[in-house]
XYZ file of C-alpha atoms in Angstrom:
177
model
C 0.000 0.000 0.000
C 1.109 3.535 -0.522
C 2.178 5.382 2.558
C 0.140 8.413 3.385
C 2.962 9.488 5.652
C 5.745 9.208 3.080
C 7.876 12.333 3.110
C 10.334 14.049 5.360
C 8.349 13.730 8.583
C 7.666 10.438 10.314
C 4.201 9.119 10.909
C 2.289 9.419 14.084
C 2.343 6.070 15.861
C -1.313 5.279 15.143
C -0.734 5.835 11.420
C 2.302 3.531 11.525
C 0.246 0.785 13.165
C -2.511 1.139 10.571
C 0.019 1.099 7.725
C 1.687 -2.039 9.115
C -1.661 -3.832 9.176
C -2.462 -2.774 5.611
C 1.025 -3.784 4.456
C 0.615 -7.192 6.112
C -2.685 -7.709 4.315
C -1.032 -6.758 1.041
C 1.876 -9.163 1.606
C -0.437 -12.005 2.593
C -1.770 -12.300 -0.943
C 1.664 -13.023 -2.457
C 2.809 -16.083 -0.539
C 2.346 -17.646 2.871
C 6.118 -17.593 3.437
C 6.232 -13.811 3.056
C 3.311 -13.538 5.459
C 5.097 -15.749 8.022
C 8.278 -13.724 7.586
C 6.471 -10.400 8.054
C 4.723 -11.647 11.214
C 8.108 -12.721 12.649
C 9.630 -9.337 11.755
C 6.775 -7.390 13.358
C 6.913 -9.516 16.521
C 10.679 -9.065 16.944
C 10.517 -5.334 16.189
C 7.734 -4.835 18.730
C 9.760 -6.760 21.332
C 12.823 -4.601 20.660
C 10.754 -1.416 20.700
C 9.142 -2.453 23.991
C 12.634 -2.876 25.449
C 13.597 0.499 23.973
C 10.728 2.196 25.783
C 11.602 0.526 29.090
C 15.196 1.768 29.138
C 16.587 5.190 29.938
C 17.595 7.676 27.257
C 21.270 6.773 27.647
C 20.673 3.033 27.172
C 18.327 3.287 24.199
C 20.894 3.593 21.374
C 22.336 0.180 22.270
C 18.985 -1.597 21.851
C 18.563 -3.216 18.443
C 16.266 -5.913 17.064
C 17.650 -9.378 16.416
C 19.477 -10.242 13.218
C 17.333 -11.432 10.292
C 19.264 -14.716 10.382
C 17.764 -15.444 13.805
C 14.143 -15.213 12.664
C 13.667 -18.682 11.193
C 12.369 -21.157 13.746
C 12.257 -24.072 11.313
C 15.118 -25.276 9.138
C 12.869 -25.128 6.065
C 12.306 -21.400 6.590
C 15.960 -20.369 6.586
C 16.376 -20.003 2.808
C 12.846 -18.671 2.339
C 13.350 -16.008 4.998
C 16.654 -14.966 3.430
C 14.885 -14.513 0.123
C 12.108 -12.524 1.810
C 14.696 -10.341 3.549
C 16.498 -9.684 0.286
C 13.284 -8.726 -1.522
C 11.495 -6.764 1.206
C 14.484 -4.800 2.534
C 14.790 -2.495 -0.460
C 11.038 -2.160 -0.897
C 10.525 -1.262 2.747
C 13.338 1.288 2.702
C 11.776 3.064 -0.305
C 8.396 3.233 1.434
C 9.758 4.885 4.581
C 9.797 8.611 5.356
C 13.011 10.476 4.581
C 14.157 10.707 8.205
C 13.881 6.933 8.643
C 15.752 6.335 5.367
C 18.549 8.690 6.372
C 18.932 7.120 9.803
C 19.033 3.592 8.349
C 21.475 4.431 5.569
C 23.715 6.454 7.845
C 24.144 3.559 10.278
C 24.025 0.930 7.520
C 21.171 -0.770 9.370
C 19.123 -1.782 6.346
C 17.543 -5.106 7.237
C 13.759 -5.192 7.325
C 13.959 -5.457 11.109
C 16.181 -2.402 11.411
C 14.093 -0.332 9.003
C 10.814 -1.114 10.737
C 12.414 -0.608 14.162
C 13.701 2.812 13.090
C 10.203 3.693 11.870
C 8.867 2.846 15.340
C 11.546 4.937 17.026
C 10.955 7.874 14.688
C 7.184 7.708 15.137
C 7.657 7.859 18.894
C 5.874 6.201 21.761
C 2.264 6.793 20.928
C 0.812 3.423 20.075
C -2.738 2.779 21.114
C -1.530 0.951 24.223
C 0.854 3.778 25.066
C -1.888 6.381 24.625
C -4.123 4.395 26.971
C -1.340 4.025 29.569
C -0.454 7.712 29.334
C -4.082 8.717 29.764
C -4.322 6.436 32.801
C -1.142 7.960 34.257
C -2.623 11.448 33.966
C -6.127 10.540 35.050
C -5.274 8.494 38.119
C -2.715 9.893 40.489
C -1.040 7.697 43.029
C 0.139 8.318 46.547
C 3.883 8.763 46.825
C 6.211 9.613 49.683
C 7.142 13.262 50.040
C 10.701 12.598 48.894
C 9.425 11.383 45.524
C 6.740 14.027 44.937
C 8.876 16.111 42.592
C 9.706 13.110 40.371
C 6.072 12.021 40.322
C 4.952 15.541 39.399
C 7.511 15.650 36.577
C 6.264 12.272 35.290
C 2.668 13.497 35.433
C 3.569 16.722 33.600
C 5.473 14.755 30.935
C 2.530 12.377 30.434
C 0.121 15.301 30.327
C 2.202 17.042 27.657
C 2.421 13.828 25.627
C -1.352 13.548 25.561
C -1.498 16.767 23.579
C 1.156 15.591 21.096
C -0.726 12.307 20.626
C -3.963 14.153 19.942
C -5.772 12.887 23.047
C -7.967 15.168 25.128
C -7.160 15.628 28.795
C -9.480 13.784 31.155
C -12.061 15.647 33.196
C -10.285 17.293 36.175
C -12.695 15.622 38.595
C -11.413 12.272 37.319
C -7.759 13.147 37.872
C -7.868 12.815 41.648
């Protein structure tokens, strides 16, 4: 499918998720091996991106998805997955926004896993689950010791600011206590 978000600016996370689903549906019609390969890629990228979100800013650059050679779980899939990697890598890179392309080419990380992972990183943490968790963090405060109040307030302010960037309305103030 064509990318609505193709250009110099990365997609919003919800758009990336929708595009990935449409792309998966498009790939499914070609061959079941490509579909299996894409599902493995998406799973591994989401695992790596989940780890990326859990780590601090200083640790994040060291987090990478697994190598494409580690995707095949069955011996019969090894050659098929290599062929899928060879064919989809270039296609996927051409479909990505300019900032994702530049980041991938600059670091020479051009496997399908690396390209899709970079798209996730560029889109930022705003998946549907993340939006829900951020809204919950803003809506429901929690009791903290006095020594940690400042950090908790900073976290709340950060989550509140992110709601605006994700296009989510703030909850009713009566619900925030």
